[in-house]
Amino acid sequence: MVRLITHNLLACHARGCTSNNFPLRFSDAQIETRKADFNADFIRAFMPKLEWSALVDAAKQLGDTSLPLEAPDMLDEEFLKNLHRVLLEIHIEEGSMTCPNCNHRYPISNGIPNMLLAEDEIA
Amino acid sequence: MPKDVIPVVVSADPGTYEDAHVHAIYDDIADHFSSTRYKPWPIIAEFLSEIPTGWMGLDAGTGNGKYLSLPPHPPGKIWSIGLDRSINLLRLARSAGGVTREVVLGNVLDYCWRKGCFDFAISIATIHHLTTSERRRVAVQRLLEAVSPNHGRVLIYVWAIEQDGLSKRSIPTNGECSTSGQDVLVPWVSSDREQNATNAHNGVARVYNRYYHMFAKGELIDLVKGAALASGLELGPQPGGETGARGVEIVREGWERSNYYIELRLWQVR
Ligand SMILES: [Zn+2]
């Protein structure tokens, strides 16, 4: 699956593409929402590892503008539940992700992103 | 049907050979293979149960994703993303344990992540499918790159020449394999349950020969040493020393059920 939790970690690895290769940009995304088990402790501990602005931007590309532009210091239950929903309940089933630097396109099919490169594209 | 492994010398292009003798085979046998792989090995389950809440992991060579659902309790305590080269295994992995999982189609020799963005990484029964020691070293380097330089934990399992008594296989030994391992083909006999019609010709089971590098005693440790050196990491416990020093410590290593394993922890002096 591609959810935003994974998107926040993926970077382009095409040959020579080593800077400005994150975050990948969604195109033609078909999304589905599905409930996932909420674990507040996970979200609270994981949050500092997020690239926050990349997450806010990616959510916006999928039509979700519920996240604040700056990560808040006070993490109440309502905020954690919403962050959980954005990270783990929005599934990108089809579409693609494009590198902001080299424009390499990584397709997503049946919820699985294809990060393979052709032999001559490998770094 | 042959149960024993067949010694082999790989002279073809490594990538092409792995495509034919590893990736394509797993795509064909995924369903049958997966039905035989459901029991987690104890040391891996223990490693995953000790991972702190909120940590994110990479399972490089996730196969059918059996480790993506550990630990089972409490749900969502940690997350693991499964990476594999076989799309058909990933189709199984993405619903491992009855829960939707995160899986990515990719090669363990490539690196498609932000640097050090994972807290832990496991690579179980995967690196032994790479045909040269250099490729196996690169795969270990990818794991070292994937995890946090400050606290990253890594667990690697590979197949050993030293097989346990319960194993059905007999291992050919020539004098040289005692230090450098042994390249072999391991037959996989597709069963009648295999649904893919191309696998069974008129009821005759098809045999797939998967490539494995069987590790010699000490070879996995040497591989990790080589990877640490190539990645600019000191090998050993964290010293009190100079700021900026980075390294990797071997937490434990050993043999379990026909496999060698090694657990690593990264450190950085700040
Ligand atoms: Zn790029």
Coordinates of C-alpha atoms and ligand atoms in Angstrom, one line a residue:
Chain A
M1 CA 0.0 0.0 0.0
V2 CA 1.0 3.5 -0.3
R3 CA -0.2 5.6 2.6
L4 CA 1.3 8.9 3.6
I5 CA 3.3 7.3 6.3
T6 CA 5.3 5.5 3.6
H7 CA 5.3 8.4 1.2
N8 CA 7.0 10.5 3.9
L9 CA 10.0 8.1 3.7
L10 CA 10.3 7.5 -0.1
A11 CA 12.9 9.3 -2.1
C12 CA 13.9 9.2 -5.8
H13 CA 17.0 7.0 -6.4
A14 CA 17.4 7.4 -10.2
R15 CA 21.0 7.7 -11.3
G16 CA 22.6 11.0 -10.3
C17 CA 19.5 12.2 -8.5
T18 CA 20.8 12.9 -5.0
S19 CA 19.4 16.3 -4.0
N20 CA 15.9 17.8 -4.0
N21 CA 14.7 14.2 -4.6
F22 CA 12.1 14.3 -1.8
P23 CA 9.1 14.4 -1.4
L24 CA 7.7 12.7 -4.5
R25 CA 4.6 14.4 -6.0
F26 CA 1.4 12.5 -6.5
S27 CA -0.4 12.5 -9.9
D28 CA -3.7 10.9 -10.9
A29 CA -4.1 9.5 -7.4
Q30 CA -7.1 7.3 -6.8
I31 CA -7.7 7.0 -3.0
E32 CA -9.6 4.8 -0.7
T33 CA -10.1 5.3 3.0
R34 CA -10.0 2.4 5.4
K35 CA -10.0 2.2 9.2
A36 CA -6.8 1.3 10.9
D37 CA -6.2 0.5 14.6
F38 CA -5.4 3.8 16.4
N39 CA -2.4 3.7 18.7
A40 CA -1.9 7.1 20.3
D41 CA 1.5 6.1 21.7
F42 CA 2.8 5.2 18.2
I43 CA 1.6 8.4 16.6
R44 CA 3.1 10.6 19.5
A45 CA 6.5 8.8 19.3
F46 CA 6.6 8.7 15.5
M47 CA 5.6 12.3 14.9
P48 CA 9.0 13.9 15.5
K49 CA 10.5 11.7 12.7
L50 CA 8.1 13.0 10.1
E51 CA 9.1 15.6 7.5
W52 CA 6.1 17.7 8.5
S53 CA 5.9 20.1 5.6
A54 CA 6.2 17.2 3.1
L55 CA 3.3 15.5 4.9
V56 CA 1.1 18.6 4.9
D57 CA 1.8 19.1 1.2
A58 CA 1.2 15.5 0.2
A59 CA -2.1 15.5 2.1
K60 CA -3.1 18.6 0.3
Q61 CA -2.4 16.9 -3.1
L62 CA -4.9 14.3 -2.0
G63 CA -7.5 16.9 -1.1
D64 CA -7.0 16.8 2.7
T65 CA -6.2 20.2 4.3
S66 CA -6.8 19.2 7.9
L67 CA -3.2 19.4 9.1
P68 CA -1.7 22.7 10.5
L69 CA 1.2 24.1 8.5
E70 CA 3.4 24.0 11.5
A71 CA 3.6 20.9 13.7
P72 CA 2.0 21.8 17.0
D73 CA 3.8 21.4 20.4
M74 CA 0.6 20.4 22.2
L75 CA -0.5 17.0 21.1
D76 CA -4.1 16.4 22.2
E77 CA -6.2 13.4 21.5
E78 CA -8.1 15.1 18.7
F79 CA -4.9 16.1 16.9
L80 CA -3.4 12.6 17.3
K81 CA -6.5 11.0 15.9
N82 CA -6.5 13.2 12.9
L83 CA -2.8 12.6 12.3
H84 CA -3.4 8.9 12.5
R85 CA -6.2 9.2 9.9
V86 CA -4.0 11.2 7.5
L87 CA -1.0 8.9 7.9
L88 CA -2.7 5.5 8.1
E89 CA -6.3 5.6 6.7
I90 CA -5.8 7.2 3.3
H91 CA -4.7 4.6 0.8
I92 CA -3.4 5.6 -2.7
E93 CA -4.5 2.7 -4.8
E94 CA -3.6 3.9 -8.3
G95 CA -1.6 6.8 -9.7
S96 CA 2.0 7.7 -9.7
M97 CA 4.7 9.6 -7.8
T98 CA 7.1 12.0 -9.6
C99 CA 10.5 13.2 -8.5
P100 CA 10.6 17.0 -8.0
N101 CA 14.3 17.0 -9.2
C102 CA 14.5 14.6 -12.2
N103 CA 10.8 14.0 -13.0
H104 CA 11.3 10.3 -12.8
R105 CA 7.8 8.7 -12.4
Y106 CA 7.2 5.8 -10.0
P107 CA 3.8 4.1 -10.8
I108 CA 1.4 2.9 -8.1
S109 CA -0.7 -0.1 -9.1
N110 CA -3.1 -2.0 -6.8
G111 CA -1.8 0.0 -3.9
I112 CA 1.8 -1.1 -4.5
P113 CA 4.4 1.5 -5.5
N114 CA 7.0 0.3 -8.0
M115 CA 10.3 1.8 -7.1
L116 CA 12.3 -0.4 -9.5
L117 CA 14.5 1.3 -12.0
A118 CA 15.7 0.1 -15.3
E119 CA 19.3 -1.1 -15.4
D120 CA 20.6 2.1 -16.9
E121 CA 18.7 4.3 -14.5
I122 CA 20.2 2.9 -11.3
A123 CA 22.5 5.2 -9.3
Chain B
M1 CA 12.3 -35.8 -6.9
P2 CA 15.6 -34.4 -5.7
K3 CA 15.6 -33.1 -2.2
D4 CA 19.2 -32.2 -2.0
V5 CA 20.8 -29.0 -3.1
I6 CA 22.9 -28.8 -6.3
P7 CA 26.3 -27.0 -6.2
V8 CA 26.5 -24.4 -8.9
V9 CA 29.0 -21.9 -10.4
V10 CA 27.4 -18.6 -11.5
S11 CA 29.2 -17.1 -14.5
A12 CA 26.3 -15.1 -16.0
D13 CA 25.6 -11.5 -15.3
P14 CA 24.6 -11.4 -11.6
G15 CA 21.5 -9.2 -12.1
T16 CA 20.2 -11.3 -15.0
Y17 CA 20.9 -14.5 -13.1
E18 CA 19.1 -13.3 -10.0
D19 CA 16.1 -12.3 -12.1
A20 CA 15.8 -15.8 -13.6
H21 CA 16.8 -17.9 -10.6
V22 CA 15.3 -15.9 -7.8
H23 CA 12.8 -13.2 -8.7
A24 CA 10.9 -14.9 -11.5
I25 CA 10.7 -18.1 -9.5
Y26 CA 9.2 -16.4 -6.4
D27 CA 6.7 -14.7 -8.7
D28 CA 5.6 -18.2 -10.0
I29 CA 5.6 -20.1 -6.7
A30 CA 4.4 -17.2 -4.4
D31 CA 1.1 -18.9 -3.3
H32 CA 2.6 -22.3 -2.6
F33 CA 5.7 -20.9 -1.1
S34 CA 3.7 -18.6 1.2
S35 CA 1.6 -21.5 2.5
T36 CA 4.8 -23.1 3.8
R37 CA 6.1 -19.9 5.5
Y38 CA 4.1 -18.8 8.4
K39 CA 6.0 -19.6 11.5
P40 CA 8.3 -16.8 12.8
W41 CA 11.7 -17.7 14.0
P42 CA 12.1 -17.2 17.7
I43 CA 15.0 -14.8 17.7
I44 CA 13.3 -12.5 15.1
A45 CA 10.1 -12.5 17.1
E46 CA 12.1 -11.6 20.2
F47 CA 14.0 -8.8 18.4
L48 CA 10.7 -7.3 17.1
S49 CA 9.0 -7.6 20.5
E50 CA 11.8 -5.5 22.1
I51 CA 11.5 -2.6 19.6
P52 CA 10.2 0.6 21.3
T53 CA 6.8 2.1 20.6
G54 CA 6.7 4.5 17.7
W55 CA 9.6 3.0 15.8
M56 CA 9.5 2.5 12.0
G57 CA 11.1 -0.5 10.4
L58 CA 12.2 -1.7 7.0
D59 CA 11.8 -5.4 6.2
A60 CA 14.1 -5.8 3.2
G61 CA 13.1 -9.0 1.4
T62 CA 9.7 -9.2 3.2
G63 CA 8.5 -12.2 1.1
N64 CA 4.9 -12.9 2.2
G65 CA 5.2 -10.3 5.0
K66 CA 5.1 -12.7 7.9
Y67 CA 7.2 -10.3 10.0
L68 CA 5.1 -7.2 9.2
S69 CA 2.5 -8.2 11.8
L70 CA 4.9 -8.6 14.7
P71 CA 4.6 -8.0 17.5
P72 CA 0.8 -8.7 17.4
H73 CA 0.1 -6.8 20.6
P74 CA -0.6 -4.0 21.1
P75 CA -1.8 -3.3 17.5
G76 CA 0.1 -0.5 15.8
K77 CA 2.8 -0.2 18.4
I78 CA 5.4 -0.2 15.7
W79 CA 5.2 -0.2 11.9
S80 CA 7.3 -2.0 9.3
I81 CA 7.4 -1.4 5.6
G82 CA 7.9 -4.5 3.5
L83 CA 10.3 -4.3 0.5
D84 CA 10.5 -7.1 -2.0
R85 CA 11.5 -7.8 -5.6
S86 CA 8.6 -10.2 -6.2
I87 CA 5.2 -8.5 -6.9
N88 CA 3.3 -11.7 -6.3
L89 CA 4.8 -12.2 -2.8
L90 CA 4.0 -8.5 -2.1
R91 CA 0.3 -9.1 -3.1
L92 CA 0.3 -11.6 -0.2
A93 CA 2.3 -9.4 2.1
R94 CA 0.1 -6.4 1.8
S95 CA -2.6 -8.2 3.8
A96 CA -0.3 -10.2 6.1
G97 CA -2.0 -11.0 9.4
G98 CA -5.4 -9.8 8.1
V99 CA -4.4 -6.2 8.3
T100 CA -3.5 -3.9 5.5
R101 CA 0.3 -3.5 5.4
E102 CA 2.7 -1.1 3.7
V103 CA 4.7 -2.8 0.9
V104 CA 7.0 -1.5 -1.8
L105 CA 8.3 -3.2 -4.9
G106 CA 12.0 -2.7 -5.1
N107 CA 15.4 -4.3 -5.0
V108 CA 17.4 -4.6 -1.8
L109 CA 20.5 -3.4 -3.7
D110 CA 18.8 -0.1 -4.4
Y111 CA 18.1 2.7 -1.9
C112 CA 14.7 4.5 -2.4
W113 CA 14.4 6.2 1.0
R114 CA 15.3 9.3 2.9
K115 CA 18.7 8.6 4.6
G116 CA 18.5 7.0 8.0
C117 CA 14.7 7.4 8.2
F118 CA 14.1 4.0 9.7
D119 CA 14.6 3.1 13.4
F120 CA 15.2 -0.6 12.6
A121 CA 15.7 -2.9 9.7
I122 CA 15.5 -6.6 9.3
S123 CA 16.6 -8.7 6.3
I124 CA 15.5 -12.3 6.7
A125 CA 16.5 -15.1 4.3
T126 CA 17.2 -12.6 1.5
I127 CA 20.8 -11.6 1.2
H128 CA 21.7 -15.3 0.5
H129 CA 19.9 -14.9 -2.9
L130 CA 22.5 -12.4 -4.1
T131 CA 25.2 -14.0 -6.3
T132 CA 28.4 -12.2 -5.4
S133 CA 30.0 -11.2 -2.2
E134 CA 30.1 -7.6 -3.4
R135 CA 26.4 -7.5 -4.0
R136 CA 25.8 -9.1 -0.5
R137 CA 28.0 -6.4 1.0
V138 CA 26.1 -3.6 -0.8
A139 CA 22.8 -5.1 0.5
V140 CA 24.2 -4.9 4.1
Q141 CA 25.3 -1.3 3.4
R142 CA 21.8 -0.4 2.3
L143 CA 20.5 -1.6 5.7
L144 CA 23.1 0.4 7.6
E145 CA 22.1 3.5 5.5
A146 CA 18.4 2.9 6.1
V147 CA 18.5 3.2 9.9
S148 CA 19.2 6.1 12.2
P149 CA 22.9 6.6 12.8
N150 CA 22.1 7.3 16.4
H151 CA 20.0 4.3 17.5
G152 CA 19.4 2.1 14.4
R153 CA 19.0 -1.6 15.0
V154 CA 19.5 -4.2 12.3
L155 CA 18.9 -8.0 12.2
I156 CA 20.1 -10.2 9.4
Y157 CA 19.4 -13.9 8.7
V158 CA 21.1 -16.0 6.0
W159 CA 21.2 -19.6 5.2
A160 CA 24.1 -21.6 6.7
I161 CA 26.1 -24.5 5.3
E162 CA 25.7 -25.9 8.8
Q163 CA 22.3 -27.4 8.7
D164 CA 20.4 -28.7 11.7
G165 CA 19.5 -32.4 12.2
L166 CA 15.8 -31.8 11.3
S167 CA 16.6 -30.4 7.9
K168 CA 15.7 -32.7 5.0
R169 CA 18.7 -31.4 3.0
S170 CA 22.1 -32.8 2.7
I171 CA 24.8 -30.3 1.8
P172 CA 27.6 -30.9 -0.5
T173 CA 30.9 -29.9 0.9
N174 CA 34.1 -29.3 -0.9
G175 CA 37.2 -28.1 0.9
E176 CA 36.9 -24.5 -0.2
C177 CA 33.3 -23.7 1.1
S178 CA 34.5 -23.8 4.7
T179 CA 35.4 -20.1 4.6
S180 CA 33.8 -18.6 1.5
G181 CA 30.4 -20.4 1.5
Q182 CA 28.8 -22.5 -1.2
D183 CA 26.7 -21.4 -4.2
V184 CA 23.8 -23.9 -4.7
L185 CA 20.5 -24.3 -6.5
V186 CA 17.7 -25.5 -4.3
P187 CA 14.9 -27.3 -6.0
W188 CA 11.3 -26.2 -5.4
V189 CA 8.7 -28.7 -6.5
S190 CA 5.4 -27.0 -7.4
S191 CA 2.5 -28.9 -5.9
D192 CA -0.8 -29.8 -7.4
R193 CA -2.4 -27.0 -5.4
E194 CA -0.5 -24.6 -7.6
Q195 CA -3.2 -22.7 -9.4
N196 CA -1.1 -21.2 -12.2
A197 CA -1.8 -23.6 -15.0
T198 CA 1.6 -22.9 -16.7
N199 CA 3.3 -24.5 -13.7
A200 CA 1.9 -28.0 -14.1
H201 CA 2.1 -29.7 -17.5
N202 CA -0.5 -32.5 -17.6
G203 CA -0.2 -33.2 -13.9
V204 CA 3.6 -33.3 -13.9
A205 CA 5.1 -31.2 -11.1
R206 CA 7.5 -28.6 -12.2
V207 CA 10.9 -28.1 -10.5
Y208 CA 12.2 -24.6 -9.9
N209 CA 15.9 -24.3 -9.0
R210 CA 16.3 -21.3 -6.8
Y211 CA 19.8 -19.8 -6.3
Y212 CA 21.2 -19.6 -2.7
H213 CA 24.6 -18.7 -1.4
M214 CA 25.0 -20.8 1.7
F215 CA 27.1 -19.0 4.3
A216 CA 30.2 -20.4 5.9
K217 CA 30.8 -20.0 9.6
G218 CA 32.1 -16.5 10.2
E219 CA 31.3 -15.3 6.7
L220 CA 28.3 -13.2 7.8
I221 CA 30.4 -11.4 10.4
D222 CA 33.1 -10.7 7.7
L223 CA 30.4 -9.4 5.4
V224 CA 29.2 -6.9 8.1
K225 CA 32.8 -5.8 8.8
G226 CA 33.2 -5.1 5.1
A227 CA 30.0 -3.2 4.8
A228 CA 30.8 -1.1 7.9
L229 CA 34.2 -0.3 6.5
A230 CA 32.8 0.7 3.1
S231 CA 30.1 2.8 4.8
G232 CA 32.7 4.6 6.9
L233 CA 31.5 3.1 10.2
E234 CA 33.7 2.0 13.0
L235 CA 33.1 -1.6 14.2
G236 CA 32.7 -2.1 17.9
P237 CA 30.9 -0.7 21.0
Q238 CA 30.5 3.1 21.3
P239 CA 33.6 4.6 22.8
G240 CA 33.7 7.8 24.9
G241 CA 35.8 9.4 22.2
E242 CA 35.7 12.2 19.7
T243 CA 32.5 13.9 18.6
G244 CA 31.1 12.9 15.3
A245 CA 32.5 9.4 15.4
R246 CA 30.0 6.9 14.0
G247 CA 30.0 3.1 14.3
V248 CA 28.1 -0.1 14.5
E249 CA 28.2 -2.6 17.3
I250 CA 27.6 -6.3 17.0
V251 CA 25.0 -7.0 19.7
R252 CA 24.9 -10.7 19.1
E253 CA 25.4 -13.2 16.4
G254 CA 25.0 -17.0 16.1
W255 CA 23.3 -19.9 14.5
E256 CA 19.7 -20.8 14.7
R257 CA 17.9 -23.6 12.8
S258 CA 20.2 -23.8 9.8
N259 CA 20.7 -20.0 9.6
Y260 CA 23.3 -17.6 10.8
Y261 CA 22.0 -14.3 12.3
I262 CA 23.6 -11.1 13.4
E263 CA 22.1 -8.2 15.3
L264 CA 23.6 -4.8 15.0
R265 CA 23.2 -1.4 16.7
L266 CA 24.4 1.9 15.2
W267 CA 25.9 4.6 17.4
Q268 CA 27.1 8.2 16.9
V269 CA 29.1 10.3 19.4
R270 CA 27.4 13.6 19.8
Ligands
ZN1 ZN 14.9 12.0 -9.2

